[in-house]
Coordinates of C-alpha atoms in Angstrom, one line a residue:
Chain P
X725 CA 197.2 163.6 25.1
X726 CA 196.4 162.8 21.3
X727 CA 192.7 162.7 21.7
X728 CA 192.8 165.9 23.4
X729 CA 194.8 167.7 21.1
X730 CA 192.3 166.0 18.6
X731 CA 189.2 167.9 20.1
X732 CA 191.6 171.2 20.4
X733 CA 192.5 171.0 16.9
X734 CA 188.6 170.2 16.0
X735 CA 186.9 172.6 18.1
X736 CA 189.4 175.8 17.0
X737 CA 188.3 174.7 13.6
X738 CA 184.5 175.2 14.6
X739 CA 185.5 178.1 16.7
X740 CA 187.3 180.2 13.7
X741 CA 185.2 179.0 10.6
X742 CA 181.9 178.7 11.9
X743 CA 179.2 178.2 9.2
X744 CA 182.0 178.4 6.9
X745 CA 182.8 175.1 8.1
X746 CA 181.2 172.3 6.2
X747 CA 181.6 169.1 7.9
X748 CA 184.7 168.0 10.5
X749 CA 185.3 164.7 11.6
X750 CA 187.9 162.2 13.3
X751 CA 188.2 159.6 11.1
X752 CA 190.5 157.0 12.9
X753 CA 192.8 157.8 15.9
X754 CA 195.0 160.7 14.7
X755 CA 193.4 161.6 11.5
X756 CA 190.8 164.2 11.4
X757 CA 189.0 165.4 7.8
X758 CA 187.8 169.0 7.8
X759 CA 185.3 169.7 5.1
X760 CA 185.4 174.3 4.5
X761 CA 184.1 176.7 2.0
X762 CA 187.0 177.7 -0.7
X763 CA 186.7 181.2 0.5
X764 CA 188.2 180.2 3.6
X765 CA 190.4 178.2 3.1
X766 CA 193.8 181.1 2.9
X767 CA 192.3 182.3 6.5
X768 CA 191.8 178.9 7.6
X769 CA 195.7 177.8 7.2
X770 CA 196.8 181.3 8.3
X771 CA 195.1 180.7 11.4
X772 CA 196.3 177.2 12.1
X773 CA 200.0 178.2 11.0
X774 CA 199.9 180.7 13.8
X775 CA 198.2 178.3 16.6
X776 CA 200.2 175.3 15.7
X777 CA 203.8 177.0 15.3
X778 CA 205.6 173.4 14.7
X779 CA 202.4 172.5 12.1
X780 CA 204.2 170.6 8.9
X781 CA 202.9 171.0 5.6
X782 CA 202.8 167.3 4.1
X783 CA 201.6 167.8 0.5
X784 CA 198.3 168.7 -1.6
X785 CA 196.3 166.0 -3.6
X786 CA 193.9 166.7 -6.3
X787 CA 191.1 164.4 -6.9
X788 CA 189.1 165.5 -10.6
X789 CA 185.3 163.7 -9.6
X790 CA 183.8 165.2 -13.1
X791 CA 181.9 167.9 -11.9
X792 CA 184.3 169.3 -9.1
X793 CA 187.9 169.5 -8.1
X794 CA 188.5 168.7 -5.0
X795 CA 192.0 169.6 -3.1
X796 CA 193.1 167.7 -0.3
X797 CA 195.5 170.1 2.0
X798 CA 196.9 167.5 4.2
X799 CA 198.8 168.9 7.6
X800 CA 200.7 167.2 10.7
X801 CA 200.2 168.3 13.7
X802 CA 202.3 166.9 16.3
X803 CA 201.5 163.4 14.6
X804 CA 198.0 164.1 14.0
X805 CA 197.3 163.9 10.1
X806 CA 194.6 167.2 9.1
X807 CA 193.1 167.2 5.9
X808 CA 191.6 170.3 4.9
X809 CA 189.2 169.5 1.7
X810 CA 187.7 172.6 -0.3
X811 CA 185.1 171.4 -3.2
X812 CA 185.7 173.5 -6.5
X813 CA 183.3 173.7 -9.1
X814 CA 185.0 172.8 -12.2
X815 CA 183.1 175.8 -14.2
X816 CA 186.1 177.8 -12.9
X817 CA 188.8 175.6 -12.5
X818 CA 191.2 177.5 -10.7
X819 CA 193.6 176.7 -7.9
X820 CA 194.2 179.5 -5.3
X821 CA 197.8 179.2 -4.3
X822 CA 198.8 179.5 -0.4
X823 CA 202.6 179.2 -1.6
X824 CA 202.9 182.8 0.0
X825 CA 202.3 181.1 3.6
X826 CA 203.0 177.6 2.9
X827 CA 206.2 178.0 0.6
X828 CA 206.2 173.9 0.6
X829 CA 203.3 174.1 -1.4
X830 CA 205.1 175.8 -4.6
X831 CA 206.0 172.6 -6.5
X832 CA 202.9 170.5 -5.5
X833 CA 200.2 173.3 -6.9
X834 CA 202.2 173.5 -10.1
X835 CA 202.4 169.7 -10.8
X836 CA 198.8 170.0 -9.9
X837 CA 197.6 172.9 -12.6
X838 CA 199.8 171.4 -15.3
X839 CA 198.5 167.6 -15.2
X840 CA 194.5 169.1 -14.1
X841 CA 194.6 172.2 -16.5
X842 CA 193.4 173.9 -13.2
X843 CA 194.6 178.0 -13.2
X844 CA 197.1 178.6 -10.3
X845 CA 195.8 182.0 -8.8
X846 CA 198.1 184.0 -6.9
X847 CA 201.1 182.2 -7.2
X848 CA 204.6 183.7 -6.5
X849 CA 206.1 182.4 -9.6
X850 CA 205.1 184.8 -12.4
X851 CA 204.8 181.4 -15.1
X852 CA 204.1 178.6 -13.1
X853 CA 202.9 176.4 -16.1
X854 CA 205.8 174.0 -17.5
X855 CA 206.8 172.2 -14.4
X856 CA 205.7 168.5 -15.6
X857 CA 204.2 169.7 -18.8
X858 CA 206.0 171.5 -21.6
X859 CA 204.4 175.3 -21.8
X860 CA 203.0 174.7 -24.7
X861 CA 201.3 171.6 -23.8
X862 CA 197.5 171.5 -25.2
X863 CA 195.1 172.9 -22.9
X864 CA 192.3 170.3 -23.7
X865 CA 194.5 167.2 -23.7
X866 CA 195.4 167.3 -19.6
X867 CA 196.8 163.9 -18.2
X868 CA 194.3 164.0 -15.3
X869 CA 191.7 165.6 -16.1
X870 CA 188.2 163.6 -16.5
X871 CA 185.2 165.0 -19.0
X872 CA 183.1 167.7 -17.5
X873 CA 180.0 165.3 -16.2
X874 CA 178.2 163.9 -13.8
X875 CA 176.9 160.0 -12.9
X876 CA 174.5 160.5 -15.6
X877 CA 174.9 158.7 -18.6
X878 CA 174.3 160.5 -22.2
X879 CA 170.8 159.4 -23.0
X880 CA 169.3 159.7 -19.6
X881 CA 170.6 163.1 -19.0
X882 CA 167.1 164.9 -20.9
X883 CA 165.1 162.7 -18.7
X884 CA 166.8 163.3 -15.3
X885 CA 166.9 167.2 -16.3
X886 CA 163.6 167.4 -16.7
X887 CA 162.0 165.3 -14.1
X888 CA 164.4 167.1 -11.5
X889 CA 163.3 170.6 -13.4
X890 CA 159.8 170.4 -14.1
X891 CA 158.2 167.2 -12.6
X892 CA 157.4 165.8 -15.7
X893 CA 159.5 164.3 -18.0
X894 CA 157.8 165.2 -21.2
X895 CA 157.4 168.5 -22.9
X896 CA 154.1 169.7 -23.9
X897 CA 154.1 171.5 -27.2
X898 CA 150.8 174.7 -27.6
X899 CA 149.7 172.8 -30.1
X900 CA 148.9 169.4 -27.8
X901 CA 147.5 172.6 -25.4
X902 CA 145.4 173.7 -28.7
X903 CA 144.3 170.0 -29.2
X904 CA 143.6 169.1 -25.6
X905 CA 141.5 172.2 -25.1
X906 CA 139.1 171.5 -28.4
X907 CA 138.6 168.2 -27.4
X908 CA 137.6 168.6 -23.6
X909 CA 140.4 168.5 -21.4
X910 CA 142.7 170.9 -19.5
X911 CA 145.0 172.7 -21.4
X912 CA 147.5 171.1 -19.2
X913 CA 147.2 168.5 -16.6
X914 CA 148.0 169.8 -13.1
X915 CA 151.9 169.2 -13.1
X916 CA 153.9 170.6 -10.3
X917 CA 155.5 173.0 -13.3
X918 CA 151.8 174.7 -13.4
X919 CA 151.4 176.2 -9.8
X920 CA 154.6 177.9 -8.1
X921 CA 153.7 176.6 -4.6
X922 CA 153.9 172.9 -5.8
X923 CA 156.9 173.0 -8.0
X924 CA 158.2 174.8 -4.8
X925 CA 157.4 172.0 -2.4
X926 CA 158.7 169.4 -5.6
X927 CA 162.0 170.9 -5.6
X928 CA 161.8 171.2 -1.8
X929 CA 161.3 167.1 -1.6
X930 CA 163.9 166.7 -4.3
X931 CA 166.7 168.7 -3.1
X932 CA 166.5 167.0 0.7
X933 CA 166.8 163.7 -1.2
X934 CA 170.7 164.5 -2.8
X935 CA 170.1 163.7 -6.0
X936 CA 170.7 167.5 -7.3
X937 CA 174.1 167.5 -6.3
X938 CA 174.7 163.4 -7.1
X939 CA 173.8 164.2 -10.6
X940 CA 175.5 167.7 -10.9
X941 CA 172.1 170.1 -11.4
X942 CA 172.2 173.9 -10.9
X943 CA 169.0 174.9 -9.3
X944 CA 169.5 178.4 -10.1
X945 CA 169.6 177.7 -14.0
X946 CA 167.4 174.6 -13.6
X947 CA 169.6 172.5 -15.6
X948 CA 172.6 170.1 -15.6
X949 CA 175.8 171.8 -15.3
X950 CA 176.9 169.4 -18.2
X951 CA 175.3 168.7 -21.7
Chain S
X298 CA 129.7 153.8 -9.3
X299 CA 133.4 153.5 -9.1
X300 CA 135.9 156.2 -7.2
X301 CA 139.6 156.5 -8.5
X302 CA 142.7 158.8 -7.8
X303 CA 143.7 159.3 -11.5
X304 CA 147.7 159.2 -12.1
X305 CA 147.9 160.5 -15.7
X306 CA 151.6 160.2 -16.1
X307 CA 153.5 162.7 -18.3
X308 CA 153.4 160.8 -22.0
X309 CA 149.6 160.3 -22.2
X310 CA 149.0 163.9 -21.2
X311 CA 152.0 165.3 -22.9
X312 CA 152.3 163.6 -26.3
X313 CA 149.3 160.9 -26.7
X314 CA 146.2 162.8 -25.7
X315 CA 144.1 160.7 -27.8
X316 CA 144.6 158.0 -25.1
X317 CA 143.9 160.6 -22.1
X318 CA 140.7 161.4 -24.5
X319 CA 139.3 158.0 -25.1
X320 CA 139.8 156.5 -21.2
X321 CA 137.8 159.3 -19.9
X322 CA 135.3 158.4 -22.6
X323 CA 135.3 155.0 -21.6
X324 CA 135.0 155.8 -17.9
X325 CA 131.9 157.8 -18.9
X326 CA 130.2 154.8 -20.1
X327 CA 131.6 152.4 -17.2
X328 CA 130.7 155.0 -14.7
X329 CA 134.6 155.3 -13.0
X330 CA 134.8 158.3 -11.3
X331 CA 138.5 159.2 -12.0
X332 CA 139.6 162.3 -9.2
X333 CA 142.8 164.4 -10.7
X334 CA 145.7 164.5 -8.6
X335 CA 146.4 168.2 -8.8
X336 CA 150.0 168.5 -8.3
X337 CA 151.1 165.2 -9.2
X338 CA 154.6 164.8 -10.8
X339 CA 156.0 162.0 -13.4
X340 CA 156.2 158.8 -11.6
X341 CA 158.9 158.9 -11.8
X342 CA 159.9 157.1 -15.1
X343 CA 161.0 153.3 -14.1
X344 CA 164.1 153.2 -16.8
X345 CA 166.3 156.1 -15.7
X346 CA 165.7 157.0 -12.6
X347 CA 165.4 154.0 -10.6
X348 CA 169.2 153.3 -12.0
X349 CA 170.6 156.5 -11.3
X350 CA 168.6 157.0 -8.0
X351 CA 166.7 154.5 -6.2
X352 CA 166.2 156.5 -2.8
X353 CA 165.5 159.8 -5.1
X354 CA 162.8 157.6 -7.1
X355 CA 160.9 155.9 -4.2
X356 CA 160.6 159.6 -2.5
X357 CA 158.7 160.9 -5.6
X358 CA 156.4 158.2 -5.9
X359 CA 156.1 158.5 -2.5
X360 CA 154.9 162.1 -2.3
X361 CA 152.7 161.0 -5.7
X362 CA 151.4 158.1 -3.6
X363 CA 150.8 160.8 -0.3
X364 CA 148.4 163.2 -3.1
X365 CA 145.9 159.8 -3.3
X366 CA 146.3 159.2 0.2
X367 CA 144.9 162.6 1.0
X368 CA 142.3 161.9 -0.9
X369 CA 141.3 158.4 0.8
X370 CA 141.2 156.8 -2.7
X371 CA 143.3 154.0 -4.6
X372 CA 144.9 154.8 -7.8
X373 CA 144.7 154.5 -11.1
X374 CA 147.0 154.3 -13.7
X375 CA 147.4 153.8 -17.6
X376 CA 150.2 153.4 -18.5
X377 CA 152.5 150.2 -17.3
X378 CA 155.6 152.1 -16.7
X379 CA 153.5 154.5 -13.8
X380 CA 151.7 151.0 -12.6
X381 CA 155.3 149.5 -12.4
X382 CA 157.0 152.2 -10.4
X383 CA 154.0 153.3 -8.1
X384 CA 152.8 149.8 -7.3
X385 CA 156.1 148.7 -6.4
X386 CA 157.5 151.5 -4.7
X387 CA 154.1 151.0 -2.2
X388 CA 155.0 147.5 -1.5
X389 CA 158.9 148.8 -0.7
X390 CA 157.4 151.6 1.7
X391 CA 154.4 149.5 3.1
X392 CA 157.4 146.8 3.9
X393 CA 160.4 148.5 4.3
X394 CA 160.0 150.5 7.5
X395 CA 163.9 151.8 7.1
X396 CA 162.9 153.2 3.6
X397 CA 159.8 154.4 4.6
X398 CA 161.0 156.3 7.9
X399 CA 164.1 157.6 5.3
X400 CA 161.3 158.9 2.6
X401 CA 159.0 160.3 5.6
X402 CA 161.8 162.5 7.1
X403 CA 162.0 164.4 3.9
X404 CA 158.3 164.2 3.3
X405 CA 157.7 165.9 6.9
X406 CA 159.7 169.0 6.4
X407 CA 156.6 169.2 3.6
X408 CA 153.6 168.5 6.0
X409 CA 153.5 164.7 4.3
X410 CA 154.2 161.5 5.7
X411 CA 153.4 158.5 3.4
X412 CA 151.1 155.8 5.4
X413 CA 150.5 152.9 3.3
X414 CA 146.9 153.5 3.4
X415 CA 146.2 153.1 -0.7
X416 CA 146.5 150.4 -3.4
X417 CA 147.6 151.0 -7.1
X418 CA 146.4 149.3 -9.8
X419 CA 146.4 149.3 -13.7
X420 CA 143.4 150.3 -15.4
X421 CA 143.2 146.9 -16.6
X422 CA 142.6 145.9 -13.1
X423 CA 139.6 147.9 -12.2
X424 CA 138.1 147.5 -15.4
X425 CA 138.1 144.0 -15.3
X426 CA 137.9 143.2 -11.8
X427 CA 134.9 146.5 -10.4
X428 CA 133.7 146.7 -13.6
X429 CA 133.8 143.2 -15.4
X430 CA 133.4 141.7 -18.8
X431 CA 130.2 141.8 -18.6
X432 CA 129.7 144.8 -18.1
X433 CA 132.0 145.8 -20.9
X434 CA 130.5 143.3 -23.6
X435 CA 127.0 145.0 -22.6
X436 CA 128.3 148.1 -24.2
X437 CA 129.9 147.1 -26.8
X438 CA 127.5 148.8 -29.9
X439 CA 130.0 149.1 -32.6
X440 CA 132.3 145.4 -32.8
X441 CA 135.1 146.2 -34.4
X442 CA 135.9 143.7 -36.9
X443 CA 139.5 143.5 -37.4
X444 CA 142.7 141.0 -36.2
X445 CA 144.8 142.0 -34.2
X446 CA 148.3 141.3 -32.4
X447 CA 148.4 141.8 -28.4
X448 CA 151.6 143.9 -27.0
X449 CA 151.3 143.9 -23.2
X450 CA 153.9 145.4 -22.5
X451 CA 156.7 144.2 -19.9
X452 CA 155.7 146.3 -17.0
X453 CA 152.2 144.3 -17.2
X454 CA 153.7 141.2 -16.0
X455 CA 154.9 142.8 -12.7
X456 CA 152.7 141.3 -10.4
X457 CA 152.5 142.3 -6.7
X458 CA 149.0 140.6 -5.9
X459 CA 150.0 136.5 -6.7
X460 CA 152.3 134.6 -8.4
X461 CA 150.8 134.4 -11.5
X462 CA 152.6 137.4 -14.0
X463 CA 149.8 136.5 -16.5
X464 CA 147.1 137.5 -14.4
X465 CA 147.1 140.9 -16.1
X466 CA 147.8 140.0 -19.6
X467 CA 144.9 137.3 -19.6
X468 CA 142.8 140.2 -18.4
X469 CA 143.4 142.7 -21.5
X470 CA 143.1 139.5 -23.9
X471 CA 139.5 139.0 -22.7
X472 CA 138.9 142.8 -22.3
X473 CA 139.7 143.2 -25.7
X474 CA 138.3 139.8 -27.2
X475 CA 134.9 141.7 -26.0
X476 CA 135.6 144.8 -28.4
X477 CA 134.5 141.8 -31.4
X478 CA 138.3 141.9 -32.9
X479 CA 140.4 138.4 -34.0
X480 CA 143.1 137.9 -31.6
X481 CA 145.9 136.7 -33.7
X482 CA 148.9 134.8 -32.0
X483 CA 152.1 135.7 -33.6
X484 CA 154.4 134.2 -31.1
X485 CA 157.0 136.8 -29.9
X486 CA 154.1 138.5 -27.5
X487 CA 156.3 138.6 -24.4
X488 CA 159.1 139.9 -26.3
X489 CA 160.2 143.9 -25.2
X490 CA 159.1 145.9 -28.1
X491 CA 162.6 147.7 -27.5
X492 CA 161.9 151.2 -26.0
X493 CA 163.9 151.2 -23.3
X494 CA 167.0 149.6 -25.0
X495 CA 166.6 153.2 -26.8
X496 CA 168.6 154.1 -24.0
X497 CA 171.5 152.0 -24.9
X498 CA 171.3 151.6 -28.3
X499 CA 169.1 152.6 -31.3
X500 CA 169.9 150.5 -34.1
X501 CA 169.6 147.1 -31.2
X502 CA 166.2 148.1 -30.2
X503 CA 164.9 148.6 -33.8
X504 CA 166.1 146.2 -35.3
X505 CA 166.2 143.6 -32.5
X506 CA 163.3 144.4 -31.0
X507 CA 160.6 146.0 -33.0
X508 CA 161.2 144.8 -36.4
X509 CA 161.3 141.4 -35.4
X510 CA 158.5 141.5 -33.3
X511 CA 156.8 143.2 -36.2
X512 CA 157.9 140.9 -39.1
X513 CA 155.6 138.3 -36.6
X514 CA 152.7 140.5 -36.1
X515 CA 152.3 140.9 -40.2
X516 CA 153.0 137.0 -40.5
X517 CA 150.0 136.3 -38.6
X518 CA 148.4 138.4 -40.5
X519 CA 146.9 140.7 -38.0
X520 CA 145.7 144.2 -38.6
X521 CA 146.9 146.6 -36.1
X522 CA 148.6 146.6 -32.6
X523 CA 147.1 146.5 -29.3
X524 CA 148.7 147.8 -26.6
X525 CA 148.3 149.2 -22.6
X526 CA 151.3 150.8 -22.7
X527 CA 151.7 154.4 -24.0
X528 CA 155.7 153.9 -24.3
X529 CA 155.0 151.1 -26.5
X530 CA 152.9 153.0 -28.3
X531 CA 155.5 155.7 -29.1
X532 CA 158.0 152.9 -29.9
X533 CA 155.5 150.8 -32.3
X534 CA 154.3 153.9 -33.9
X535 CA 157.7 156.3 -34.3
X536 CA 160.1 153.3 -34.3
X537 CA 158.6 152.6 -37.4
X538 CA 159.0 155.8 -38.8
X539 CA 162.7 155.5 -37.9
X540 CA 163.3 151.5 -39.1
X541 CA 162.9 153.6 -42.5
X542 CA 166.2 155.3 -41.8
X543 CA 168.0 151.6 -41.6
X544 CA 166.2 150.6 -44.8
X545 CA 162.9 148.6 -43.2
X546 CA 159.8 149.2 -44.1
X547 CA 156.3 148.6 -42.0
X548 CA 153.3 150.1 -41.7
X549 CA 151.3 148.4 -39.2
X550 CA 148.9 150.7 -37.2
X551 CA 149.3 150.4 -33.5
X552 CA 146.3 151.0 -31.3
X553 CA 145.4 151.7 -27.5
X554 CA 143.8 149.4 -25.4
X555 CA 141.1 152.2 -24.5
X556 CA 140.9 153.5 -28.0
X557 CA 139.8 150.2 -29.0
X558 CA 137.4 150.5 -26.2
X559 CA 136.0 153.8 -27.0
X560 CA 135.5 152.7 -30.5
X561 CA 133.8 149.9 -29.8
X562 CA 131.2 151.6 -27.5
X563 CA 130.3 153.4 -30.2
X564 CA 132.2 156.4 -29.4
X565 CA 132.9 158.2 -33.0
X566 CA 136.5 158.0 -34.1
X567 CA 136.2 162.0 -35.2
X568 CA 136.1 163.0 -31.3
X569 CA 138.9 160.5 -30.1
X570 CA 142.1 162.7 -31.6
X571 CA 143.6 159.6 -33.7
X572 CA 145.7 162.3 -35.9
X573 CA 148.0 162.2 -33.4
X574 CA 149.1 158.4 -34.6
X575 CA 152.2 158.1 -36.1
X576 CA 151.1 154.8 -37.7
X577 CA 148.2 154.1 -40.0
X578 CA 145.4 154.3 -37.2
X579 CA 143.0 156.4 -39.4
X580 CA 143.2 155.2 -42.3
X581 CA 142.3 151.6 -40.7
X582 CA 139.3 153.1 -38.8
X583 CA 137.8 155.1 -41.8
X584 CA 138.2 151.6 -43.5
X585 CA 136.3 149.6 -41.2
X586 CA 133.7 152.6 -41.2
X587 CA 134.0 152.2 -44.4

C-alpha cells in the first residue's frame, strides 16, 4: 500500500512537472525528495492540494548554502513525508509566498524572511516583516544569513575565475603581445581563449565536470557570481 | 633529432617570455623539436585547483594530456608546477581505471578519450637524459663566470620514475655546473621559496620563506639565482620588490635555468628579453660582458 502510493505520488510528479522537474527520488521508505524549478513550484502544490485532499502541510525550512537559498516545502501525505525543494539564487533573494493556498505557511515564511533577509512576495499580510525581528531591524545584519560566496576561498578566487573563463590563468598584457612578436614568437600562444571552437569544447569539458556550479560561476557573464 | 609535444603553461607565455625565448633558443642548438599544442589550456595550476576540485583538475589535464596523445608524442614541460600536475595526473589515469572511465565519459561527449599512451617529463629530463651533458658542455662557447645559488623548486622533487626525489635536482646541478658558473651551497636549498603560501599569507611567505632563504643565498656569497621554476621566478624576483614594503632589502638577481643556458651557448643577452626581470638580471649580464 505505501510503496504504491509512493510511485503514485512520484510519477504524478513526473506526469504534471515534466522537464520542470529537476530530480525526484525515494529516499528511505516513506520519504520521497522532489527536486523543481521555482517557477513551478505555486502550480506544483496547487496540483497536489487538489489530488491529495487530506495532504497536511508540515512546515517550510530554509537552508542559506552562500550562493543559493534553498526552501524545503515538506508535506504528509497519508504518512508519506514529501519534500518539495526549489533552489533560489541568492542575487534575488526573494521568497514567493503560497500562504494564499497553504494558509499554514503564513507564520513559517515570515520567520523565514525576517531571520534570511529573504523578500516575502505575494504574501497576504500587507507588512509581513517584524514577526521575530523588530521592523526596523538592519537589513545587512540578518541572524541566518551566510556571506554571499561560494567554496572558494579569497585568494584563489582570480585563479579559479580565470582558468574556468579563459583556460589560462594568467592575463597577457599588448605589451608582452608587442614583445613576443619582435622577438620571434606568436603574439599569443594557442590558448583555448584564442579560437572560439576550442574555448567552446573547454567550457564544454568543464561544465560536464560540476565545478561551475560547485564554485558559484555564471557562464553567461563568465565570472563568479561573488567577488 | 629530438620530437616533443611542447606544454608552455600560462606564466612563461603570459608574464616571463624571456624564458619561452631562451628554451626555444636552446632547443635550436640541441636540436629538440618542440610541436605546439594548439589549444592547450593551463595545466591546470597544482595550488588552487587540485584543493578546490580534484575530479575538475585531473579532467583538464586530461584533455591537455589527449592534445599530445593525438599527436603520438611525449611532453614537455618547463615549468615544475605543469610537470607536477601533468605527470601525476597520468600516473592517477594510467592507474586509476574508476577515474579514468569518470574523466573519459566527459571527454567522449568531445570526440576524446584519454589512453595513457604518452609520458611527461621536465625539460630537465630530456635535456639531460636524450640530449646529455655532453652534449651540452660541447656547446657551451661563452662560460659564464659567476656563483650561484640553486633553487629547484618543490615540484622538482616529485618523482614518478624511482624513489630517489633527487634524481631531478642532481640533474639541473650538473646541467648547470656545464654553463662554467660556481655552485655555491647555502644550505636552505630544499626550503619552498614561499609562492604558494601567498595564498595564505603574504607577510609568512616573505618573510619566512624568501628572505630567509635569501639572507643564505648572499651569505654564501653567490651571485644570482638559478631556478627551473617560473613561479619561483616571479616569487624571487617580485617578492623582493615587495620584502621592501616590510622594511627588507635585497637585490639578488634571479635567473632561469634556460637563460643561463642560452647565455652560455653564446646566444647574445640583447635577443633573450632579460628587461622583463624584476631583479638585477641585466645589470649582472652587462657586467660579466663587461
Amino acid at each position: 500500500m505505501v510503496v504504491q502510493l509512493e510511485s503514485e505520488i512520484i510519477n504524478y510528479l513526473r506526469e504534471i512537472l515534466g522537464d520542470d522537474l529537476i530530480k525526484v527520488y525515494r529516499q528511505r521508505e516513506r520519504r520521497i525528495f522532489a527536486i523543481i524549478k521555482p517557477a513551478v513550484l505555486r502550480r506544483t502544490i496547487e496540483a497536489l492540494k487538489s489530488k491529495y485532499s487530506d495532504m497536511r502541510f508540515m512546515t517550510l525550512s530554509a537552508v542559506d548554502n552562500g550562493l543559493d537559498m534553498e526552501y524545503l516545502y515538506h508535506f504528509n501525505i497519508n504518512g508519506i513525508v514529501l519534500t518539495i525543494r526549489v533552489l533560489r539564487p541568492k542575487e534575488e533573494p526573494i521568497l514567493e509566498s503560497i500562504a494564499d493556498i497553504i494558509p499554514a505557511a503564513n507564520f513559517i515564511e515570515r520567520e523565514i524572511s525576517d531571520l534570511f533577509g529573504v523578500k516575502l512576495v505575494n504574501h497576504p499580510e500587507l507588512d509581513p516583516s517584524g514577526l521575530i525581528l523588530t521592523k526596523d531591524w538592519p537589513e545587512d545584519q540578518r541572524p541566518l544569513r551566510r556571506p554571499f560566496e561560494g567554496v572558494l576561498p579569497l585568494k584563489a578566487r582570480p585563479v579559479a575565475e580565470a582558468l574556468i573563463a579563459s583556460g589560462c590563468v594568467a592575463p597577457i598584457s599588448t605589451f608582452v603581445q608587442k614583445k613576443r612578436e619582435e622577438s620571434g614568437l606568436q603574439k599569443s600562444p594557442p590558448f583555448p581563449f584564442t579560437n572560439e571552437k576550442i574555448l567552446g569544447e573547454y567550457h564544454g569539458i568543464i561544465k560536464a565536470s560540476g565545478i561551475g556550479d560547485r564554485v558559484g560561476f555564471d557562464w553567461e557573464k563568465r565570472r563568479l557570481r561573488y567577488k | 633529432m629530438v620530437k616533443y609535444a611542447f606544454f608552455l603553461g600560462c606564466q612563461i607565455p603570459m608574464r616571463l617570455p624571456n624564458i619561452e625565448v631562451a628554451t626555444r633558443k636552446v632547443f635550436e642548438k640541441l636540436n629538440v623539436e618542440a610541436v605546439d599544442l594548439l589549444g592547450y589550456s593551463c595545466c591546470p595550476e597544482p595550488v588552487v585547483s587540485r584543493l578546490v576540485d580534484e575530479e575538475t583538475a585531473l579532467v583538464i589535464s586530461a584533455r591537455n594530456l589527449t592534445l599530445a596523445e593525438e599527436m603520438g608524442l611525449d611532453m614537455i614541460t618547463l615549468c615544475n608546477g605543469c610537470y607536477e600536475t601533468l605527470a601525476e595526473a597520468n600516473e592517477v589515469l594510467k592507474h586509476d581505471a574508476e577515474k579514468r572511465s569518470k574523466v573519459n565519459e566527459i571527454l567522449r561527449k568531445y570526440d576524446r578519450e584519454y589512453e595513457g599512451k604518452i609520458d611527461v617529463k621536465h625539460v630537465i629530463e630530456v635535456l639531460y637524459e636524450d640530449i646529455g651533458l655532453k652534449k651540452i658542455k660541447s656547446l657551451v662557447v661563452k662560460p659564464q663566470k659567476m656563483r650561484v645559488a640553486l633553487h629547484y623548486g618543490c615540484h622538482l622533487y616529485r618523482e614518478y620514475k624511482s624513489a630517489d626525489i633527487m634524481r631531478k635536482p642532481r640533474m639541473m646541478r650538473e646541467m648547470v655546473e656545464q654553463t662554467g658558473v660556481q655552485v655555491v651551497d647555502y644550505g636552505l636549498e630544499r626550503m619552498c621559496c614561499g609562492y604558494p603560501s601567498m595564498q595564505a599569507s603574504e607577510e609568512f611567505s616573505l618573510k619566512e620563506r624568501l628572505a630567509r632563504k635569501l639572507s643564505k643565498v648572499v651569505s654564501a656569497g653567490a651571485d644570482a639565482v638559478v631556478t627551473a621554476c617560473p613561479a619561483c621566478m616571479i616569487q624571487f624576483e617580485l617578492g623582493q620588490v615587495m620584502l621592501r614594503a616590510h622594511g627588507v632589502q635585497f637585490n639578488v638577481p634571479c635567473i632561469n635555468l634556460m637563460e643561463l643556458l642560452a647565455l652560455s651557448f653564446g646566444v647574445p643577452s640583447k635577443e633573450l628579453l632579460l628587461e622583463f626581470h624584476r631583479s638585477p638580471v641585466l645589470q649582472l649580464i652587462r657586467r660579466l660582458e663587461g
